[in-house]
Amino acid sequence: MTTSAEAKGAASGLPPVHVIGTGLIGTSVGLALRAVGVDVSLEDQSETSVALARDLGAGRITGEVAPGLVVVATPPDVAPGLVLESLRRWPEAVVTDVTSVKQVILADVVRAGVALDRYLGSHPMAGRERSGAISGRADLFEGRAWVLCPHETTDGRATELVGRLARATGAAVSTLSPLDHDAAVAAVSHVPQVAASLVAARLEHLSEQAIGLAGQGVRDVTRIAASDPGLWTQILSGNAPAVAAILRDLSTDVTRVVTALEALGEEANVADAPGARAVLARSIADGNAGHSRIPGKHGAGTATYAVVSVVVDDSPGELARLLVEIGEEGVNLEDLRLDHGLGLPFGLAEVHVLPQVAGPLTEALQSRGWQIHG
Amino acid sequence: MTTSAEAKGAASGLPPVHVIGTGLIGTSVGLALRAVGVDVSLEDQSETSVALARDLGAGRITGEVAPGLVVVATPPDVAPGLVLESLRRWPEAVVTDVTSVKQVILADVVRAGVALDRYLGSHPMAGRERSGAISGRADLFEGRAWVLCPHETTDGRATELVGRLARATGAAVSTLSPLDHDAAVAAVSHVPQVAASLVAARLEHLSEQAIGLAGQGVRDVTRIAASDPGLWTQILSGNAPAVAAILRDLSTDVTRVVTALEALGEEANVADAPGARAVLARSIADGNAGHSRIPGKHGAGTATYAVVSVVVDDSPGELARLLVEIGEEGVNLEDLRLDHGLGLPFGLAEVHVLPQVAGPLTEALQSRGWQIHG
């Protein structure tokens, strides 16, 4: 893709990079850097793993190792020790770790009492459902966020170098303090995960008929509830204070809604009903406000698209034909969702477009014989 | 669509239908029934609304009205009175209402002390972001669930007739008691809405950088948080006991997770940590189990699809070209999601296919020059 090649090109001139830990993330870092011509050396406590990463093309494991930049890509429990060891082994090199929670790692490193100007944590927000070197991909970070988390004594040149590394893999770079990073991922990732899991858990014992009423809403809310319990226990444990703080607020909010519903459920309490209704309306309205903060496509702020819903037969090629004809009308698709009906051999394609083209597109598709759904 | 025409054909032979209330739902019922040749008469307290519904083709407002089936499609507050009035006006007709919560309506109707063998509530699970006759659509119910809620004294022939009506509109029919219906929609619709709104509300005051880390997970969890506060205050109020019951359980679950996180956050309490980790793992695992209950495409039970992620340039026609080529490989698309990167002019198309075709498809697309993402 020319676009990602341009982004990578801007990051040329990286010094030799040494990757410690050749699991999914470390191997993918190596593959991405090798693809743009960086000299990458690899290290892992498992000889099998590091040999596999080398064979996949993630870097070399022989020859002189004199890195300008060290990437510690190991599990969190061993990362602080390897950061400190790397700072000692290579007195000129910048060192970063790429674990998904930053404050606990920094606290461990600081405890050693050494100079940390050449160290900063960072977090590439990418993952896969599979782990290990074999799952590594050169494009794992493409289009994903990579957060730099410099601490108080990090040298600006160290931050700049890790940023250049991240951009070289195709990632979009941003900078947050370790505490702010942990609070941010608690709000935008860890708490939504807990909420999705707890809502999904309430579906487990529904009757077949009841669960049969599940529509797109609950599907969306609970999609990430399919996540791995082992992985998420580690993530939540490593960010316990930040996640607990938001969940406490959330629990207060749930209790407020329950109290309002109980007032409305008791007909005797009609006097309380207006206040109770206001609590419900306020809860939904606050959700509107929070939802509107989520950036839209291309991080360009929230855009409101119009949705044109088209009935599409469930046969190969029908959806493709629809999209070809949308392209022929000169309309750019902003987003697309498929909504399959209950027990019916067709679905709805929800075509998101800029509001001003929704009307003309609807007419054009109807004249081409497509059924536009209400 | 031949498929929906077949479904409608099976429902032929409906008696004349009288629709009271020509808003979105009533008008759409009229349009859907007129499309398959049923005699529909219309009534509304607003002369403007009923004239508009007639002009749109939803039915007639003149001539003799002797319905075999009456559909009360008004707001919940007036529905019980109109159900009772309809049972009196047409002593032979079956009467149904189509409000979205069933037990409160039934309780109101029962209070009148008349025979209710010709009455049952029902609930077409369809809506639009717009209201009124002008928004009515003949295909509003196509592929949506329409739940029949007979009570203890409903005659079997009445249930059969309302089921025939629902199928004539293209809906998929199921049957639940009013209480079971309300509990089911509380679990699969109302509680997920509250959870999505409360999680989204916690995003409102995040910094720009923090909210910039939002990925597809939180987008999915909070998508329905954009819903209308006025509408949802009505829905939650009308189903207060059932929603409150599930939210109380959810609140207990949240508190259990908070307690576990607090134990893990305090290093002094290392002895509690194994139990706390087990609480977290169990919460995520229970979510797995609940999530797996949600039916897949075509209501055919949960299917696990493999996902092939393809990098797609953000230019018109690129996604269409991808889908055309997938069709050329003879592969049927089970689902499709678009995931746009942060500040990058390309996105990922997540192509869901049957597991056995994922490998061949990946190879075929790569040989056609597509970049397959990890």
XYZ file of C-alpha atoms in Angstrom:
748
model
C 0.000 0.000 0.000
C 1.596 3.290 -1.011
C 0.008 5.071 1.937
C 1.572 2.888 4.622
C 4.864 2.819 2.709
C 4.920 6.623 2.916
C 4.347 6.520 6.673
C 7.168 4.025 7.028
C 9.472 5.997 4.760
C 9.214 8.974 7.092
C 10.754 6.833 9.820
C 13.956 5.873 7.965
C 17.352 6.099 9.634
C 16.648 3.974 12.728
C 19.763 2.634 14.500
C 20.175 -1.136 15.039
C 17.308 -2.477 17.176
C 17.575 -5.364 19.667
C 14.346 -7.187 20.506
C 14.163 -9.182 23.762
C 11.262 -11.615 23.725
C 10.183 -13.201 20.436
C 6.497 -13.783 21.114
C 3.737 -12.276 19.004
C 4.657 -8.630 19.680
C 8.454 -8.945 19.586
C 8.433 -11.018 16.415
C 6.003 -8.596 14.771
C 8.244 -5.640 15.715
C 11.177 -7.447 14.103
C 9.237 -8.300 10.949
C 7.945 -4.735 10.590
C 11.420 -3.204 11.049
C 13.150 -5.676 8.731
C 10.558 -4.785 6.069
C 11.884 -1.207 6.059
C 15.541 -2.239 6.169
C 16.379 -1.805 9.867
C 19.106 -4.054 11.372
C 17.281 -6.191 13.972
C 18.852 -8.640 16.437
C 16.750 -11.063 18.481
C 16.962 -12.628 21.952
C 14.669 -14.951 23.879
C 15.077 -17.372 26.774
C 13.611 -20.017 24.461
C 16.071 -21.119 21.769
C 13.204 -22.618 19.764
C 11.235 -19.400 19.791
C 14.125 -17.159 18.786
C 15.167 -19.543 15.988
C 11.618 -19.558 14.662
C 11.452 -15.762 14.749
C 14.734 -15.610 12.816
C 13.488 -18.149 10.260
C 10.337 -16.049 9.787
C 12.549 -13.079 8.933
C 12.209 -11.044 12.130
C 15.978 -10.490 12.535
C 19.348 -12.131 13.226
C 20.620 -13.984 16.306
C 24.331 -14.041 15.480
C 27.015 -11.394 15.101
C 27.813 -8.288 17.134
C 24.897 -6.758 19.042
C 25.355 -3.003 19.595
C 21.850 -1.615 19.498
C 20.838 2.025 19.549
C 17.378 0.932 20.710
C 16.248 -2.061 22.810
C 12.633 -3.316 22.811
C 11.666 -5.479 25.801
C 8.689 -7.496 24.554
C 8.242 -10.022 27.354
C 5.431 -10.756 29.829
C 5.050 -8.006 32.477
C 6.517 -10.053 35.347
C 10.012 -10.191 33.819
C 9.954 -6.884 31.885
C 11.293 -4.561 34.659
C 14.360 -6.765 35.281
C 15.154 -6.933 31.557
C 14.784 -3.148 31.193
C 17.350 -2.614 33.984
C 19.689 -5.250 32.566
C 19.490 -3.670 29.100
C 20.315 -0.198 30.464
C 23.472 -1.737 32.028
C 24.466 -3.891 29.035
C 24.223 -1.069 26.477
C 25.155 2.229 28.179
C 24.336 4.282 25.066
C 21.082 2.586 24.017
C 17.502 3.788 24.497
C 15.306 1.101 26.123
C 11.523 0.659 25.957
C 9.136 -2.073 27.071
C 5.848 -2.765 25.295
C 3.637 -4.247 28.030
C -0.002 -3.179 28.033
C -0.060 -1.536 31.492
C 2.614 1.076 32.257
C 2.576 2.352 35.861
C 3.382 -0.963 37.598
C 6.349 -1.527 35.263
C 7.707 1.980 35.839
C 7.313 1.650 39.622
C 9.361 -1.567 39.562
C 12.112 -0.005 37.430
C 12.303 3.172 39.560
C 12.772 1.030 42.683
C 16.264 0.070 41.411
C 17.433 3.666 41.917
C 19.397 3.983 38.650
C 19.317 6.799 36.063
C 16.315 6.316 33.751
C 16.825 9.071 31.164
C 17.292 6.441 28.424
C 14.123 4.515 29.368
C 10.442 4.995 28.628
C 7.595 2.505 28.510
C 5.358 2.336 25.464
C 2.272 0.426 24.397
C 1.403 -0.700 20.882
C -2.368 -1.290 21.018
C -2.398 -4.358 18.827
C -2.977 -8.002 19.493
C -4.203 -11.181 17.972
C -6.316 -14.083 19.152
C -3.159 -16.217 18.757
C 0.222 -15.866 20.430
C 3.830 -16.852 19.784
C 6.411 -16.069 17.089
C 4.479 -18.125 14.543
C 1.598 -15.601 14.768
C 3.869 -12.583 14.167
C 2.955 -10.261 11.326
C 4.890 -7.413 9.725
C 1.686 -5.365 9.586
C 0.400 -6.092 13.100
C 0.767 -2.428 14.144
C -0.430 -0.847 10.932
C -3.135 1.702 11.702
C -3.069 0.897 15.431
C -2.217 3.339 18.211
C 1.259 3.115 19.812
C 1.343 5.143 23.007
C 4.626 6.584 24.324
C 4.733 6.924 28.121
C 7.804 8.988 29.090
C 8.312 9.557 32.827
C 9.715 12.637 34.584
C 13.378 11.988 33.795
C 13.064 10.509 30.295
C 15.339 12.325 27.824
C 13.468 13.927 24.916
C 15.755 12.169 22.422
C 14.716 8.780 23.857
C 11.028 9.617 23.378
C 11.731 10.806 19.849
C 13.549 7.576 18.962
C 10.835 5.238 20.264
C 8.282 7.359 18.384
C 10.317 6.858 15.204
C 10.342 3.089 15.857
C 6.555 3.060 16.278
C 5.960 5.035 13.083
C 8.304 2.679 11.217
C 5.881 -0.167 12.005
C 2.958 1.808 10.568
C 1.454 2.751 13.942
C -0.130 6.090 14.883
C 1.889 7.582 17.767
C 0.528 9.437 20.796
C 2.071 10.399 24.153
C 0.637 10.026 27.680
C 2.116 9.787 31.167
C 2.119 6.210 32.554
C -0.706 7.041 34.999
C -2.746 8.804 32.305
C -2.164 5.859 29.962
C -3.426 3.384 32.553
C -6.482 5.553 33.343
C -7.210 5.949 29.616
C -7.041 2.227 28.794
C -9.112 1.506 31.913
C -11.884 3.750 30.523
C -11.685 2.898 26.821
C -10.759 -0.775 27.058
C -10.743 -2.475 30.472
C -14.061 -1.200 31.882
C -15.927 -1.781 28.586
C -14.539 -5.345 28.686
C -15.827 -5.930 32.230
C -19.224 -4.416 31.368
C -19.558 -6.515 28.207
C -18.643 -9.684 30.115
C -21.071 -9.016 32.977
C -23.970 -8.151 30.618
C -23.225 -11.273 28.553
C -23.092 -13.434 31.698
C -26.729 -12.440 32.394
C -27.737 -14.103 29.089
C -26.363 -17.520 30.007
C -29.508 -18.971 31.546
C -32.182 -17.415 29.311
C -34.632 -19.710 27.535
C -34.121 -20.465 23.844
C -37.071 -18.241 22.967
C -35.812 -15.346 25.085
C -32.288 -15.428 23.664
C -33.880 -15.706 20.222
C -35.003 -12.076 20.593
C -31.378 -10.890 20.703
C -30.812 -8.231 18.058
C -27.875 -6.214 16.802
C -27.779 -4.046 19.931
C -26.909 -6.792 22.411
C -24.630 -8.414 19.837
C -22.571 -5.238 19.681
C -22.567 -4.648 23.434
C -21.339 -8.182 24.155
C -19.064 -8.929 21.174
C -15.850 -8.579 23.222
C -17.298 -10.827 25.937
C -15.828 -13.681 23.863
C -12.344 -12.630 25.075
C -9.845 -14.927 26.816
C -10.279 -15.146 30.639
C -6.575 -15.838 31.289
C -5.348 -12.868 29.301
C -7.919 -10.511 30.803
C -7.196 -11.609 34.356
C -3.583 -10.498 33.779
C -4.610 -7.193 32.184
C -7.169 -6.305 34.867
C -4.788 -7.335 37.683
C -2.039 -5.109 36.269
C -4.329 -2.089 36.125
C -6.408 -2.820 39.226
C -6.525 0.672 40.830
C -7.536 2.516 37.633
C -10.163 -0.077 36.664
C -11.575 -0.257 40.199
C -11.941 3.545 40.361
C -14.119 3.690 37.240
C -16.094 0.559 38.168
C -16.944 2.122 41.555
C -18.445 5.128 39.744
C -20.242 2.796 37.355
C -21.673 0.827 40.273
C -23.035 4.054 41.790
C -24.664 4.867 38.444
C -26.260 1.400 38.217
C -27.627 1.736 41.758
C -29.124 5.146 40.908
C -30.931 3.636 37.900
C -32.170 0.675 39.985
C -33.566 3.054 42.623
C -35.378 5.038 39.932
C -36.828 1.862 38.389
C -37.987 0.622 41.794
C -39.786 3.941 42.380
C -41.475 3.627 38.993
C -42.411 0.000 39.606
C -44.346 0.816 42.772
C -47.562 2.504 41.837
C -47.945 3.889 45.355
C -44.912 6.108 44.781
C -46.387 8.124 41.938
C -45.134 11.304 43.589
C -41.538 10.098 43.058
C -42.141 9.147 39.445
C -41.174 12.459 37.768
C -37.815 12.492 39.565
C -37.259 8.829 38.745
C -37.993 9.427 35.064
C -35.517 12.310 35.091
C -32.824 9.958 36.439
C -33.437 7.546 33.549
C -33.465 10.308 30.926
C -30.278 11.831 32.378
C -28.503 8.437 32.331
C -29.278 7.914 28.650
C -28.418 11.554 27.794
C -25.047 11.314 29.578
C -24.394 8.206 27.500
C -25.149 10.237 24.349
C -22.570 12.820 25.439
C -19.895 10.230 26.215
C -20.544 8.306 23.016
C -20.155 11.480 20.949
C -16.576 11.832 22.267
C -15.394 8.686 20.460
C -13.410 9.751 17.394
C -14.852 8.797 14.020
C -13.111 7.444 10.984
C -9.531 8.688 10.512
C -9.516 10.108 14.068
C -11.144 13.211 12.626
C -13.708 13.685 15.378
C -17.153 12.150 15.410
C -18.905 12.348 12.078
C -22.607 11.691 11.831
C -23.303 9.578 8.795
C -26.634 8.803 7.239
C -27.546 5.130 6.951
C -29.138 3.664 3.845
C -30.393 0.137 4.616
C -30.532 -2.156 1.610
C -32.107 -5.637 1.503
C -29.505 -8.068 0.153
C -30.140 -11.680 -0.826
C -27.867 -14.121 0.928
C -26.184 -15.438 -2.203
C -22.512 -15.031 -3.166
C -21.808 -11.842 -5.035
C -24.955 -9.924 -4.097
C -23.233 -7.685 -1.546
C -20.338 -7.153 -3.948
C -22.793 -6.143 -6.688
C -24.344 -3.613 -4.294
C -20.975 -2.081 -3.450
C -19.913 -1.971 -7.106
C -23.113 -0.087 -7.940
C -22.602 2.309 -5.014
C -19.120 2.960 -6.423
C -20.602 3.511 -9.884
C -22.786 6.214 -8.364
C -19.583 7.931 -7.201
C -20.485 7.524 -3.522
C -17.786 6.735 -0.939
C -18.739 4.261 1.733
C -17.934 5.551 5.252
C -18.914 2.372 7.035
C -20.848 -0.801 6.405
C -22.707 -3.168 8.710
C -24.470 -6.403 7.904
C -27.589 -7.256 9.877
C -28.932 -10.741 9.323
C -32.581 -11.441 9.984
C -34.072 -14.137 12.110
C -34.539 -17.322 10.153
C -34.722 -15.488 6.832
C -32.396 -16.056 3.865
C -31.526 -12.403 3.357
C -30.004 -9.576 5.336
C -29.755 -5.831 5.557
C -26.628 -3.988 4.479
C -26.455 -0.752 6.451
C -24.526 1.593 4.187
C -23.114 4.625 6.049
C -22.564 7.664 3.833
C -22.245 11.411 4.209
C -25.714 12.839 4.959
C -25.905 14.904 1.761
C -25.556 11.860 -0.506
C -28.036 9.590 1.312
C -31.090 10.873 -0.598
C -29.595 10.671 -4.093
C -28.053 7.260 -3.290
C -31.407 5.901 -2.073
C -33.096 7.004 -5.307
C -30.278 5.676 -7.475
C -30.312 2.252 -5.772
C -34.098 2.018 -5.976
C -34.005 2.786 -9.686
C -31.426 -0.005 -10.017
C -33.938 -2.368 -8.430
C -32.617 -2.555 -4.866
C -35.109 -2.676 -2.019
C -34.329 0.089 0.495
C -35.386 -0.823 4.017
C -37.112 1.593 6.374
C -37.233 -10.560 -3.174
C -38.638 -13.985 -3.948
C -37.782 -15.221 -0.475
C -39.844 -12.642 1.379
C -42.641 -12.991 -1.171
C -42.783 -16.717 -0.335
C -43.018 -15.974 3.381
C -45.823 -13.534 2.731
C -47.583 -15.920 0.373
C -47.889 -18.484 3.159
C -49.935 -15.954 5.108
C -52.646 -15.379 2.504
C -56.300 -15.427 3.435
C -56.242 -12.809 6.189
C -59.640 -11.288 7.018
C -60.131 -7.482 6.822
C -57.756 -5.750 9.276
C -58.535 -2.510 11.129
C -55.527 -0.482 12.326
C -56.015 2.018 15.162
C -53.147 4.508 15.321
C -51.393 5.538 12.118
C -47.934 6.335 13.443
C -44.805 4.560 12.241
C -45.878 1.050 13.296
C -49.583 1.260 12.379
C -48.864 2.782 8.970
C -46.153 0.185 8.297
C -48.569 -2.634 9.226
C -51.090 -1.190 6.763
C -48.513 -0.812 3.988
C -47.201 -4.352 4.505
C -50.700 -5.884 4.473
C -51.886 -3.850 1.458
C -48.811 -5.107 -0.405
C -50.127 -8.678 -0.109
C -53.720 -7.742 -0.929
C -55.327 -7.607 2.527
C -58.292 -5.211 3.045
C -57.033 -2.622 5.576
C -59.045 0.163 7.217
C -57.404 2.949 9.219
C -58.346 5.043 12.248
C -56.485 7.731 14.219
C -57.480 10.558 16.509
C -55.543 12.843 14.153
C -57.371 13.407 10.845
C -54.137 14.641 9.267
C -52.237 11.509 10.239
C -54.885 9.061 9.033
C -55.303 10.945 5.714
C -51.535 10.827 5.191
C -51.418 7.097 5.941
C -54.220 6.550 3.427
C -52.460 8.669 0.794
C -49.290 6.612 1.340
C -51.281 3.474 0.551
C -51.646 1.999 4.043
C -55.410 1.414 3.757
C -58.836 3.072 3.447
C -60.704 5.368 5.840
C -64.159 5.211 4.249
C -66.742 2.471 3.754
C -67.949 -0.284 6.070
C -65.531 -1.400 8.777
C -66.131 -5.023 9.828
C -62.695 -6.333 10.703
C -61.754 -9.889 11.561
C -58.599 -8.532 13.229
C -57.905 -5.214 14.982
C -54.368 -3.893 15.531
C -54.036 -1.238 18.258
C -50.835 0.635 17.342
C -50.987 3.598 19.725
C -48.752 4.793 22.574
C -48.964 2.535 25.654
C -50.963 4.981 27.789
C -54.063 4.774 25.542
C -53.628 1.200 24.251
C -55.545 -0.676 27.026
C -58.662 1.539 26.607
C -58.633 1.068 22.837
C -58.223 -2.713 23.190
C -61.329 -2.865 25.433
C -63.294 -0.548 23.137
C -62.382 -2.668 20.097
C -63.524 -5.887 21.821
C -66.928 -4.185 22.423
C -67.269 -2.583 18.954
C -66.509 -5.788 17.030
C -67.783 -8.786 19.027
C -66.347 -11.294 16.528
C -62.916 -9.729 15.908
C -59.547 -10.732 17.307
C -57.717 -7.762 18.898
C -53.984 -7.248 19.453
C -51.840 -4.319 20.573
C -48.258 -3.840 19.440
C -46.652 -1.885 22.293
C -43.103 -2.842 23.240
C -43.802 -3.910 26.854
C -46.600 -6.403 27.467
C -47.346 -7.073 31.144
C -48.467 -3.536 32.110
C -50.866 -3.439 29.135
C -52.353 -6.851 30.000
C -52.769 -5.883 33.672
C -54.712 -2.766 32.641
C -56.956 -4.734 30.271
C -57.629 -7.515 32.817
C -58.738 -4.902 35.373
C -61.864 -4.247 33.248
C -63.176 -7.745 34.093
C -64.395 -8.651 30.588
C -63.791 -11.842 28.575
C -60.363 -11.675 26.898
C -60.350 -14.822 24.771
C -60.202 -12.711 21.596
C -57.274 -10.570 22.840
C -53.519 -11.065 22.957
C -50.696 -8.558 23.045
C -47.856 -8.827 20.548
C -44.576 -7.049 19.849
C -42.995 -6.470 16.460
C -39.340 -5.783 17.279
C -38.839 -3.100 14.672
C -38.384 0.624 14.823
C -36.818 3.534 13.084
C -35.013 6.643 14.182
C -37.991 8.607 12.800
C -41.654 8.447 13.746
C -45.036 9.215 12.204
C -46.999 7.931 9.212
C -44.541 9.584 6.806
C -41.802 7.213 8.053
C -43.922 4.098 7.510
C -42.446 1.357 5.338
C -44.006 -1.761 3.853
C -40.850 -3.713 4.747
C -40.348 -2.405 8.287
C -40.959 -5.844 9.813
C -39.112 -7.916 7.240
C -36.646 -10.209 8.976
C -37.487 -8.815 12.416
C -38.925 -10.804 15.325
C -42.660 -10.401 16.085
C -43.434 -11.903 19.489
C -46.934 -13.187 20.303
C -47.868 -12.909 24.001
C -51.073 -14.858 24.631
C -52.375 -14.827 28.219
C -54.143 -17.614 30.123
C -57.551 -17.184 28.487
C -56.495 -16.310 24.940
C -58.212 -18.543 22.376
C -55.786 -20.561 20.228
C -57.468 -19.278 17.068
C -56.731 -15.683 18.093
C -53.029 -16.487 18.551
C -52.986 -18.261 15.203
C -54.560 -15.286 13.423
C -52.149 -12.688 14.866
C -49.261 -15.009 13.931
C -50.583 -15.089 10.369
C -50.712 -11.272 10.365
C -47.097 -11.073 11.558
C -45.870 -13.534 8.935
C -47.747 -11.575 6.247
C -45.505 -8.573 7.052
C -42.361 -10.694 6.616
C -41.627 -11.020 10.334
C -40.287 -14.121 12.134
C -42.888 -15.187 14.726
C -42.225 -16.484 18.235
C -44.434 -16.919 21.297
C -43.812 -15.955 24.935
C -45.994 -15.169 27.934
C -46.249 -11.417 28.687
C -44.026 -11.787 31.770
C -41.484 -13.919 29.908
C -41.500 -11.410 27.046
C -40.796 -8.520 29.399
C -38.016 -10.454 31.172
C -36.505 -11.443 27.815
C -36.437 -7.924 26.372
C -35.081 -6.660 29.699
C -32.112 -9.043 29.345
C -31.476 -8.813 25.590
C -32.361 -5.178 25.017
C -33.102 -2.940 28.019
C -30.192 -3.910 30.315
C -27.641 -3.828 27.456
C -28.944 -0.327 26.658
C -28.461 0.846 30.268
C -24.984 -0.723 30.416
C -23.921 0.844 27.106
C -25.178 4.257 28.235
C -23.449 4.102 31.622
C -20.120 2.920 30.125
C -20.330 5.651 27.474
C -21.107 8.298 30.111
C -17.735 7.496 31.742
C -16.003 8.611 28.510
C -17.480 12.112 28.542
C -14.711 13.839 30.477
C -11.656 11.977 29.156
C -8.819 14.010 27.607
C -8.505 14.153 23.831
C -5.480 11.862 23.974
C -7.225 9.330 26.212
C -10.355 9.119 24.067
C -8.043 8.858 21.051
C -7.095 5.351 22.246
C -10.680 4.143 21.751
C -10.705 1.083 19.521
C -13.329 -1.162 18.001
C -14.151 -2.803 21.346
C -15.490 0.290 23.097
C -17.118 1.440 19.856
C -19.155 -1.756 19.774
C -19.985 -1.735 23.480
C -21.284 1.858 23.326
C -22.833 2.067 19.846
C -26.419 1.998 21.160
C -25.555 4.679 23.732
C -26.486 7.126 20.950
C -30.165 6.219 21.532
C -32.945 8.722 22.273
C -33.367 9.562 26.001
C -37.100 10.290 25.711
C -37.923 7.009 24.012
C -35.777 4.986 26.413
C -37.242 6.637 29.498
C -40.653 5.370 28.327
C -39.370 1.883 27.562
C -37.481 1.476 30.853
C -40.387 2.914 32.864
C -42.822 0.450 31.265
C -40.599 -2.521 32.128
C -39.236 -1.254 35.444
C -39.526 -4.431 37.590
C -37.889 -6.753 35.037
C -35.060 -4.317 34.242
C -34.439 -3.531 37.917
C -34.196 -7.245 38.776
C -31.401 -7.855 36.266
C -29.608 -4.589 37.089
C -29.551 -5.553 40.789
C -27.748 -8.792 39.860
C -25.424 -6.847 37.575
C -24.629 -4.402 40.375
C -23.698 -7.308 42.650
C -21.387 -8.630 39.930
C -19.704 -5.223 39.504
C -19.161 -4.955 43.260
C -17.574 -8.419 43.330
C -15.128 -7.401 40.588
C -14.321 -4.112 42.383
C -13.582 -5.990 45.605
C -11.260 -8.360 43.728
C -9.450 -5.454 42.049
C -9.042 -3.665 45.384
C -7.477 -6.789 46.879
C -5.068 -7.021 43.934
C -4.223 -3.312 44.128
C -3.056 -3.570 47.736
C 0.276 -5.328 47.814
C -0.128 -6.099 51.529
C -2.994 -8.436 50.697
C -0.993 -10.912 48.627
C -2.664 -13.784 50.462
C -6.036 -12.742 48.936
C -4.652 -12.394 45.445
C -5.288 -15.950 44.158
C -8.967 -15.730 45.157
C -9.236 -12.264 43.631
C -7.724 -13.437 40.346
C -10.201 -16.334 40.295
C -13.079 -13.841 40.622
C -11.810 -11.918 37.588
C -11.270 -15.065 35.519
C -14.724 -16.387 36.448
C -16.375 -13.080 35.465
C -14.807 -13.153 32.006
C -15.519 -16.894 31.588
C -19.198 -16.428 32.536
C -19.319 -13.722 29.875
C -17.938 -16.226 27.351
C -20.737 -18.633 28.258
C -23.473 -15.988 27.991
C -22.100 -14.610 24.746
C -22.080 -18.072 23.188
C -25.855 -18.276 23.718
C -26.573 -15.474 21.226
C -27.858 -17.033 18.011
C -25.752 -16.585 14.886
C -26.817 -15.721 11.398
C -30.255 -17.044 10.392
C -31.047 -17.899 14.008
C -29.243 -21.181 13.449
C -27.347 -21.246 16.740
C -23.958 -19.704 17.326
C -21.560 -20.296 14.477
C -17.881 -19.591 14.913
C -16.510 -17.955 11.823
C -12.906 -17.405 10.906
C -11.887 -13.807 10.256
C -9.637 -12.832 7.356
C -8.510 -9.217 7.813
C -7.668 -7.432 4.589
C -6.025 -4.000 4.279
C -8.224 -1.836 2.017
C -7.295 1.580 0.663
C -9.856 4.235 1.479
C -10.781 5.012 -2.119
C -14.161 4.424 -3.796
C -14.507 0.967 -5.262
C -11.688 -0.738 -3.329
C -13.992 -2.568 -0.917
C -16.280 -3.513 -3.777
C -13.324 -4.909 -5.714
C -12.391 -7.014 -2.673
C -15.897 -8.433 -2.351
C -16.139 -9.127 -6.084
C -12.894 -11.082 -5.885
C -14.070 -12.990 -2.810
C -17.190 -13.903 -4.816
C -15.023 -14.988 -7.745
C -13.265 -17.395 -5.372
C -16.688 -18.919 -4.675
C -16.579 -17.938 -1.013
C -19.742 -16.776 0.777
C -19.321 -13.890 3.175
C -20.908 -14.636 6.572
C -20.282 -11.186 8.016
C -18.193 -8.136 7.313
C -16.818 -5.409 9.565
C -14.860 -2.327 8.659
C -12.225 -1.116 11.086
C -10.720 2.252 10.322
C -7.283 3.079 11.638
C -6.223 6.134 13.564
C -5.281 8.964 11.236
C -4.400 6.619 8.385
C -6.019 6.657 4.924
C -6.818 2.955 4.836
C -8.803 0.487 6.878
C -9.202 -3.181 7.637
C -12.058 -5.220 6.212
C -12.728 -8.102 8.589
C -14.157 -10.814 6.365
C -15.998 -13.525 8.339
C -16.130 -16.871 6.561
C -16.606 -20.528 7.437
C -13.418 -21.770 9.135
C -12.590 -24.316 6.435
C -12.368 -21.685 3.684
C -10.288 -19.125 5.618
C -6.926 -20.649 4.642
C -7.644 -21.031 0.908
C -9.232 -17.557 0.821
C -6.196 -15.974 2.494
C -3.883 -17.551 -0.074
C -6.134 -16.614 -2.981
C -6.383 -12.979 -1.881
C -2.643 -12.733 -1.294
C -1.957 -14.085 -4.762
C -4.345 -11.419 -6.086
C -2.161 -8.796 -4.374
C -4.223 -8.061 -1.256
C -2.405 -7.438 2.003
C -3.764 -9.783 4.684
C -3.498 -8.308 8.174
C -2.478 -10.322 11.229
